[in-house]
PDB file of C-alpha atoms in Angstrom:
ATOM      1  CA  UNK A   1     -10.233   3.821 -29.360  1.00 38.00           C
ATOM      2  CA  UNK A   2      -7.692   3.793 -26.539  1.00 42.00           C
ATOM      3  CA  UNK A   3      -8.610   7.322 -25.463  1.00 42.00           C
ATOM      4  CA  UNK A   4     -12.295   6.436 -25.345  1.00 40.00           C
ATOM      5  CA  UNK A   5     -11.664   3.500 -23.040  1.00 46.00           C
ATOM      6  CA  UNK A   6      -9.235   5.402 -20.857  1.00 50.00           C
ATOM      7  CA  UNK A   7     -11.551   8.380 -20.380  1.00 52.00           C
ATOM      8  CA  UNK A   8     -14.879   6.622 -19.946  1.00 66.00           C
ATOM      9  CA  UNK A   9     -16.664   7.467 -16.750  1.00 70.00           C
ATOM     10  CA  UNK A  10     -17.032   4.816 -14.080  1.00 74.00           C
ATOM     11  CA  UNK A  11     -20.355   3.017 -14.113  1.00 85.00           C
ATOM     12  CA  UNK A  12     -22.136   1.143 -11.318  1.00 88.00           C
ATOM     13  CA  UNK A  13     -20.050  -1.978 -11.928  1.00 90.00           C
ATOM     14  CA  UNK A  14     -16.876   0.110 -11.629  1.00 90.00           C
ATOM     15  CA  UNK A  15     -18.134   1.747  -8.436  1.00 93.00           C
ATOM     16  CA  UNK A  16     -18.714  -1.685  -6.927  1.00 95.00           C
ATOM     17  CA  UNK A  17     -15.251  -2.748  -8.082  1.00 96.00           C
ATOM     18  CA  UNK A  18     -13.636   0.308  -6.448  1.00 97.00           C
ATOM     19  CA  UNK A  19     -15.529  -0.107  -3.171  1.00 97.00           C
ATOM     20  CA  UNK A  20     -14.931  -3.851  -3.100  1.00 97.00           C
ATOM     21  CA  UNK A  21     -11.215  -3.412  -3.748  1.00 98.00           C
ATOM     22  CA  UNK A  22     -10.933  -0.729  -1.063  1.00 98.00           C
ATOM     23  CA  UNK A  23     -12.671  -2.987   1.456  1.00 98.00           C
ATOM     24  CA  UNK A  24     -10.599  -6.025   0.423  1.00 98.00           C
ATOM     25  CA  UNK A  25      -7.288  -4.199   0.812  1.00 98.00           C
ATOM     26  CA  UNK A  26      -8.407  -2.860   4.205  1.00 97.00           C
ATOM     27  CA  UNK A  27      -9.277  -6.402   5.294  1.00 97.00           C
ATOM     28  CA  UNK A  28      -5.883  -7.658   4.149  1.00 97.00           C
ATOM     29  CA  UNK A  29      -4.190  -4.775   5.952  1.00 95.00           C
ATOM     30  CA  UNK A  30      -6.137  -5.597   9.092  1.00 95.00           C
ATOM     31  CA  UNK A  31      -4.316  -8.933   9.333  1.00 94.00           C
ATOM     32  CA  UNK A  32      -1.574  -7.127  11.252  1.00 89.00           C
ATOM     33  CA  UNK A  33      -3.904  -5.435  13.757  1.00 88.00           C
ATOM     34  CA  UNK A  34      -3.963  -8.306  16.287  1.00 86.00           C
ATOM     35  CA  UNK A  35      -0.179  -8.007  16.578  1.00 91.00           C
ATOM     36  CA  UNK A  36      -0.261  -4.265  17.254  1.00 89.00           C
ATOM     37  CA  UNK A  37      -0.068  -3.761  20.994  1.00 85.00           C
ATOM     38  CA  UNK A  38       0.653  -0.124  21.771  1.00 85.00           C
ATOM     39  CA  UNK A  39      -0.342  -0.802  25.371  1.00 86.00           C
ATOM     40  CA  UNK A  40       2.155  -3.649  25.808  1.00 93.00           C
ATOM     41  CA  UNK A  41       4.911  -3.469  28.407  1.00 95.00           C
ATOM     42  CA  UNK A  42       7.464  -3.888  25.622  1.00 95.00           C
ATOM     43  CA  UNK A  43       6.219  -0.876  23.654  1.00 95.00           C
ATOM     44  CA  UNK A  44       5.715   1.230  26.784  1.00 94.00           C
ATOM     45  CA  UNK A  45       9.380   0.620  27.649  1.00 96.00           C
ATOM     46  CA  UNK A  46      10.656   1.896  24.303  1.00 96.00           C
ATOM     47  CA  UNK A  47      12.104   5.331  23.751  1.00 97.00           C
ATOM     48  CA  UNK A  48      10.199   6.861  20.840  1.00 97.00           C
ATOM     49  CA  UNK A  49      11.509   9.503  18.440  1.00 98.00           C
ATOM     50  CA  UNK A  50      10.229  13.030  18.977  1.00 97.00           C
ATOM     51  CA  UNK A  51       8.387  12.878  15.644  1.00 97.00           C
ATOM     52  CA  UNK A  52       6.314   9.832  16.650  1.00 97.00           C
ATOM     53  CA  UNK A  53       2.686  10.787  15.944  1.00 97.00           C
ATOM     54  CA  UNK A  54      -0.193  10.294  18.376  1.00 95.00           C
ATOM     55  CA  UNK A  55      -1.496   6.728  18.359  1.00 90.00           C
ATOM     56  CA  UNK A  56      -4.870   7.650  16.871  1.00 93.00           C
ATOM     57  CA  UNK A  57      -3.139   8.890  13.691  1.00 95.00           C
ATOM     58  CA  UNK A  58      -2.338   5.331  12.623  1.00 94.00           C
ATOM     59  CA  UNK A  59      -5.997   4.331  12.900  1.00 93.00           C
ATOM     60  CA  UNK A  60      -6.946   7.233  10.641  1.00 96.00           C
ATOM     61  CA  UNK A  61      -4.128   7.076   8.098  1.00 97.00           C
ATOM     62  CA  UNK A  62      -3.970   3.351   7.353  1.00 97.00           C
ATOM     63  CA  UNK A  63      -7.625   2.810   6.374  1.00 97.00           C
ATOM     64  CA  UNK A  64      -7.432   5.808   4.037  1.00 98.00           C
ATOM     65  CA  UNK A  65      -4.191   4.576   2.488  1.00 98.00           C
ATOM     66  CA  UNK A  66      -5.528   1.043   2.111  1.00 98.00           C
ATOM     67  CA  UNK A  67      -8.688   2.393   0.447  1.00 98.00           C
ATOM     68  CA  UNK A  68      -6.526   4.385  -1.973  1.00 98.00           C
ATOM     69  CA  UNK A  69      -4.469   1.256  -2.674  1.00 98.00           C
ATOM     70  CA  UNK A  70      -7.650  -0.671  -3.392  1.00 98.00           C
ATOM     71  CA  UNK A  71      -8.948   1.950  -5.803  1.00 98.00           C
ATOM     72  CA  UNK A  72      -5.552   2.110  -7.517  1.00 98.00           C
ATOM     73  CA  UNK A  73      -5.490  -1.660  -7.978  1.00 98.00           C
ATOM     74  CA  UNK A  74      -9.078  -1.565  -9.255  1.00 97.00           C
ATOM     75  CA  UNK A  75      -8.137   1.088 -11.830  1.00 96.00           C
ATOM     76  CA  UNK A  76      -5.321  -1.125 -13.097  1.00 97.00           C
ATOM     77  CA  UNK A  77      -7.562  -4.191 -13.118  1.00 95.00           C
ATOM     78  CA  UNK A  78     -10.288  -2.273 -14.978  1.00 93.00           C
ATOM     79  CA  UNK A  79      -7.814  -1.003 -17.569  1.00 92.00           C
ATOM     80  CA  UNK A  80      -6.534  -4.530 -18.148  1.00 90.00           C
ATOM     81  CA  UNK A  81     -10.085  -5.857 -18.335  1.00 87.00           C
ATOM     82  CA  UNK A  82     -11.076  -3.172 -20.824  1.00 84.00           C
ATOM     83  CA  UNK A  83      -7.925  -3.651 -22.922  1.00 78.00           C
ATOM     84  CA  UNK A  84      -9.807  -5.964 -25.265  1.00 68.00           C
ATOM     85  CA  UNK A  85     -11.113  -2.857 -27.024  1.00 66.00           C
ATOM     86  CA  UNK A  86      -7.629  -1.399 -27.522  1.00 66.00           C
ATOM     87  CA  UNK A  87      -5.231  -1.733 -30.387  1.00 65.00           C
ATOM     88  CA  UNK A  88      -2.424  -2.524 -27.910  1.00 68.00           C
ATOM     89  CA  UNK A  89      -4.562  -4.968 -25.890  1.00 81.00           C
ATOM     90  CA  UNK A  90      -1.913  -7.675 -25.314  1.00 84.00           C
ATOM     91  CA  UNK A  91       0.601  -5.161 -23.933  1.00 87.00           C
ATOM     92  CA  UNK A  92      -1.942  -3.436 -21.702  1.00 88.00           C
ATOM     93  CA  UNK A  93      -3.310  -6.738 -20.388  1.00 89.00           C
ATOM     94  CA  UNK A  94       0.225  -8.029 -19.726  1.00 92.00           C
ATOM     95  CA  UNK A  95       1.257  -4.775 -18.023  1.00 95.00           C
ATOM     96  CA  UNK A  96      -1.884  -4.886 -15.873  1.00 95.00           C
ATOM     97  CA  UNK A  97      -1.158  -8.479 -14.769  1.00 95.00           C
ATOM     98  CA  UNK A  98       2.448  -7.577 -13.951  1.00 97.00           C
ATOM     99  CA  UNK A  99       1.370  -4.478 -12.036  1.00 98.00           C
ATOM    100  CA  UNK A 100      -1.209  -6.387 -10.012  1.00 98.00           C
ATOM    101  CA  UNK A 101       1.334  -9.105  -9.270  1.00 98.00           C
ATOM    102  CA  UNK A 102       3.766  -6.510  -7.910  1.00 98.00           C
ATOM    103  CA  UNK A 103       0.910  -4.955  -5.976  1.00 98.00           C
ATOM    104  CA  UNK A 104       0.142  -8.297  -4.310  1.00 98.00           C
ATOM    105  CA  UNK A 105       3.791  -8.836  -3.393  1.00 98.00           C
ATOM    106  CA  UNK A 106       4.224  -5.391  -1.863  1.00 98.00           C
ATOM    107  CA  UNK A 107       0.940  -5.739   0.046  1.00 98.00           C
ATOM    108  CA  UNK A 108       2.128  -9.080   1.401  1.00 97.00           C
ATOM    109  CA  UNK A 109       5.400  -7.534   2.565  1.00 98.00           C
ATOM    110  CA  UNK A 110       3.440  -4.663   4.113  1.00 98.00           C
ATOM    111  CA  UNK A 111       1.327  -7.117   6.118  1.00 97.00           C
ATOM    112  CA  UNK A 112       4.440  -8.928   7.381  1.00 97.00           C
ATOM    113  CA  UNK A 113       5.699  -5.805   9.170  1.00 97.00           C
ATOM    114  CA  UNK A 114       3.247  -5.923  12.105  1.00 96.00           C
ATOM    115  CA  UNK A 115       3.960  -9.515  13.144  1.00 96.00           C
ATOM    116  CA  UNK A 116       7.693  -8.835  12.840  1.00 97.00           C
ATOM    117  CA  UNK A 117       7.816  -5.484  14.640  1.00 97.00           C
ATOM    118  CA  UNK A 118       5.054  -6.046  17.197  1.00 96.00           C
ATOM    119  CA  UNK A 119       4.726  -9.820  17.418  1.00 95.00           C
ATOM    120  CA  UNK A 120       8.435 -10.589  17.550  1.00 96.00           C
ATOM    121  CA  UNK A 121       9.220  -7.246  19.237  1.00 97.00           C
ATOM    122  CA  UNK A 122      11.999  -6.735  16.707  1.00 97.00           C
ATOM    123  CA  UNK A 123      12.397  -3.159  15.439  1.00 98.00           C
ATOM    124  CA  UNK A 124      15.599  -4.226  13.673  1.00 98.00           C
ATOM    125  CA  UNK A 125      13.799  -6.835  11.562  1.00 98.00           C
ATOM    126  CA  UNK A 126      10.840  -4.490  11.107  1.00 98.00           C
ATOM    127  CA  UNK A 127      13.241  -1.973   9.618  1.00 98.00           C
ATOM    128  CA  UNK A 128      14.503  -4.607   7.180  1.00 98.00           C
ATOM    129  CA  UNK A 129      10.920  -5.333   6.132  1.00 98.00           C
ATOM    130  CA  UNK A 130      10.346  -1.628   5.429  1.00 98.00           C
ATOM    131  CA  UNK A 131      13.637  -1.316   3.545  1.00 98.00           C
ATOM    132  CA  UNK A 132      12.454  -4.203   1.356  1.00 98.00           C
ATOM    133  CA  UNK A 133       8.999  -2.652   1.002  1.00 98.00           C
ATOM    134  CA  UNK A 134      10.172   0.737  -0.292  1.00 98.00           C
ATOM    135  CA  UNK A 135      11.532  -0.461  -3.656  1.00 98.00           C
ATOM    136  CA  UNK A 136       8.546  -2.773  -4.051  1.00 98.00           C
ATOM    137  CA  UNK A 137       6.173   0.172  -3.671  1.00 98.00           C
ATOM    138  CA  UNK A 138       8.252   2.224  -6.118  1.00 98.00           C
ATOM    139  CA  UNK A 139       8.232  -0.668  -8.608  1.00 98.00           C
ATOM    140  CA  UNK A 140       4.476  -1.052  -8.171  1.00 98.00           C
ATOM    141  CA  UNK A 141       4.005   2.657  -8.827  1.00 98.00           C
ATOM    142  CA  UNK A 142       6.083   2.421 -12.004  1.00 98.00           C
ATOM    143  CA  UNK A 143       4.124  -0.643 -13.140  1.00 98.00           C
ATOM    144  CA  UNK A 144       0.807   1.049 -12.356  1.00 98.00           C
ATOM    145  CA  UNK A 145       1.945   4.123 -14.295  1.00 98.00           C
ATOM    146  CA  UNK A 146       2.405   2.007 -17.424  1.00 96.00           C
ATOM    147  CA  UNK A 147      -1.253   1.011 -17.151  1.00 96.00           C
ATOM    148  CA  UNK A 148      -3.054   3.976 -15.547  1.00 96.00           C
ATOM    149  CA  UNK A 149      -1.309   7.135 -14.337  1.00 97.00           C
ATOM    150  CA  UNK A 150      -4.100   7.840 -11.829  1.00 97.00           C
ATOM    151  CA  UNK A 151      -3.422   4.512 -10.126  1.00 98.00           C
ATOM    152  CA  UNK A 152       0.260   5.378  -9.756  1.00 98.00           C
ATOM    153  CA  UNK A 153      -0.608   8.783  -8.315  1.00 98.00           C
ATOM    154  CA  UNK A 154      -2.928   7.186  -5.773  1.00 98.00           C
ATOM    155  CA  UNK A 155       0.127   5.360  -4.383  1.00 98.00           C
ATOM    156  CA  UNK A 156       2.123   8.569  -3.747  1.00 98.00           C
ATOM    157  CA  UNK A 157       0.694   9.144  -0.227  1.00 98.00           C
ATOM    158  CA  UNK A 158       1.323   5.472   0.569  1.00 98.00           C
ATOM    159  CA  UNK A 159       4.953   5.752  -0.513  1.00 98.00           C
ATOM    160  CA  UNK A 160       5.316   8.916   1.571  1.00 98.00           C
ATOM    161  CA  UNK A 161       3.815   7.165   4.618  1.00 98.00           C
ATOM    162  CA  UNK A 162       6.077   4.140   4.141  1.00 98.00           C
ATOM    163  CA  UNK A 163       9.055   6.517   4.047  1.00 98.00           C
ATOM    164  CA  UNK A 164       7.798   8.101   7.279  1.00 98.00           C
ATOM    165  CA  UNK A 165       7.184   4.670   8.825  1.00 98.00           C
ATOM    166  CA  UNK A 166      10.727   3.693   7.892  1.00 98.00           C
ATOM    167  CA  UNK A 167      12.053   6.812   9.625  1.00 98.00           C
ATOM    168  CA  UNK A 168       9.915   6.013  12.686  1.00 98.00           C
ATOM    169  CA  UNK A 169      11.062   2.412  12.754  1.00 98.00           C
ATOM    170  CA  UNK A 170      14.674   3.519  12.357  1.00 98.00           C
ATOM    171  CA  UNK A 171      14.244   6.057  15.153  1.00 98.00           C
ATOM    172  CA  UNK A 172      12.844   3.405  17.489  1.00 98.00           C
ATOM    173  CA  UNK A 173      15.625   0.996  16.613  1.00 98.00           C
ATOM    174  CA  UNK A 174      18.325   3.660  17.036  1.00 98.00           C
ATOM    175  CA  UNK A 175      16.980   4.842  20.399  1.00 98.00           C
ATOM    176  CA  UNK A 176      16.630   1.359  21.833  1.00 97.00           C
TER     177      UNK A 176
END
């Protein structure tokens, strides 16, 4: 029975769940946008590392990553919701709740970075936020993997980008 539930194709309700989750995570991620001021005097006065990407890249990458995060969370939610039909339903439902709880925590820490880095103009504290975020993302991936491997794999680009963002933040802090 477990294989049948795991392999069933998404239906219209699932499609709405995936789209809704992708939009919701993008809206949550957008909380930090008002703090992001690449045209500020403070940012203009910073020395940036040579590997700092063009500004438009952030506006392309983050919505894609947030959409992938939303779909990943929806996959975990769906698996937990559908666990009633499984022999190991209590474990799957518990693992899904734990995974989604970790997801919420890491997303909250992610959102904190913009007000800290941009709002407070503190690359040092921004770096600490990212250093805290990295193990949270890894833990979320591991928790997602216990529920739905596809969800964990959808977080791989996010983890890679957070690693890159950490290197960028470190570079800015080190140069200034």
